[in-house]
C-alpha angles and dihedrals in degrees: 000000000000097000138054139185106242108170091345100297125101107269123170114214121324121187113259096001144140136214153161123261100231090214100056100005096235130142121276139183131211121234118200102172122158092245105057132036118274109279149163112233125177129262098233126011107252102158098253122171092249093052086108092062091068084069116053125125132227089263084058092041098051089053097055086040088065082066120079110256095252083062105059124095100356125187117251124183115207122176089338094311126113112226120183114221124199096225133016112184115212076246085071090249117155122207134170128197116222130195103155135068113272132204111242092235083050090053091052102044082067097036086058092044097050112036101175105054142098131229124232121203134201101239090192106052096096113043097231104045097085090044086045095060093031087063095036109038100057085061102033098052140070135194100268102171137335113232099176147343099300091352101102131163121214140183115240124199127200093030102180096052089057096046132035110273101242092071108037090088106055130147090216138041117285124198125195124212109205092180103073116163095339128108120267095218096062097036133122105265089243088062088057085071135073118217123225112199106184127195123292122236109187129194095198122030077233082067101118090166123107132170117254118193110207103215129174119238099233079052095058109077092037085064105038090061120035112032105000097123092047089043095045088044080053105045094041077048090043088059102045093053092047089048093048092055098044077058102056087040096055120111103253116235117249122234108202116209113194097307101341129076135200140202113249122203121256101228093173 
């Protein structure tokens, strides 16, 4: 973890010093060594919630870097329980950065706790996941609405041939980041973009479509902090009334009875 408690105030790693993890309470040591990135780890494993902390790599720690200090690892309690977020927005956004594999009861348990958050994925763990999208999603999506200049939502079918499968059913949106460590500059087109995967909301349990919002990256903190929460009301708003009307719109199926037919509403 970055932060520590030392008398009682924040602290990130000190040499040869001691702290207090701010979740359990317990004792932990900084360690400041020339390989990994400065941390606080603590003294005796112990199973505490911000063990994972102790982990992160420098991809996980830039991102977290792009957030004032105030707002890294906050403390969120949750039916009774503290959960340490990696950033909190002065929004109240929560979102937290994720690089390894998780567990799916994991993934929920924060989702639940959090509530208002975002997830953001490392694109760029498992080697095939970016070619993967790059071959699927030119085939499996269509222009659904244009929000902005450059900022464009579009319907993906076939989701999960297109993201891993882990995070294609989240309660919650979930933006990849194709880039990585790599330079922008001298990246594929498709890494200059985040990907914003909301939440499906399926009408059959044989619905495999999900909404995908094309956003820039130099767009991405602008927006996080200032008018996420009023952008994200208006574009799930944006979708319902642009389904609604597809729907109205759509030819309506005939029935036929003996020689007459008869025009049968469309409910769906």
């Amino acid at each position: 973890m970055k932060f520590a408690l030392v008398n009682n105030e924040r602290y990130e790693p000190i040499p040869k010093t001691r702290g207090i993890c701010p979740v359990c309470g317990g004792v932990v040591i900084a360690k400041c060594g020339k390989l990994k990135a400065h941390h606080w780890a603590h003294e005796t494993k112990q199973g505490c919630r911000n063990d994972r902390w102790e982990t992160e790599g420098e991809w996980h720690r830039n991102w977290k870097n792009k957030f004032p200090i105030e707002c890294q690892e906050k403390i969120i309690l949750a039916n009774e329980v503290k959960n340490i977020a990696d950033v909190q927005t002065n929004k109240g956004l929560v979102i937290e950065f994720q690089h390894s594999h998780m567990d799916s009861e994991e993934q929920r348990a924060r989702e639940s706790a959090y509530k208002n958050m975002i997830w953001v994925v490392d694109g760029t763990r498992l080697k095939y996941d970016f070619p993967r999208f790059q071959k699927n999603i030119k085939h499996n999506s269509v222009l659904f609405l244009e929000i902005r200049k450059n900022i464009k939502l579009f319907c993906v079918y076939f989701c999960d041939e297109v993201f891993p499968k882990n995070w294609t059913n989240c309660t919650v949106p979930v933006v990849f980041d194709f880039l990585g460590l790599e330079d922008e500059e001298k990246a594929d087109v498709f890494q200059r973009y985040l990907y914003f995967l909301l939440p499906r909301t399926k009408v059959k349990e044989s619905d495999t479509s999900a909404f995908l919002l094309y956003l820039p990256r130099k767009n991405f903190l602008p927006l996080i902090n200032s008018e996420w929460e009023s952008f994200y009301a208006e574009l799930i708003s944006s979708i319902i009334k642009i389904q609604k009307a597809k729907r109205e719109n759509a030819p309506q199926p005939v029935v036929y009875y003996g020689y007459r037919r008869r025009a049968r509403r469309n409910i769906f």
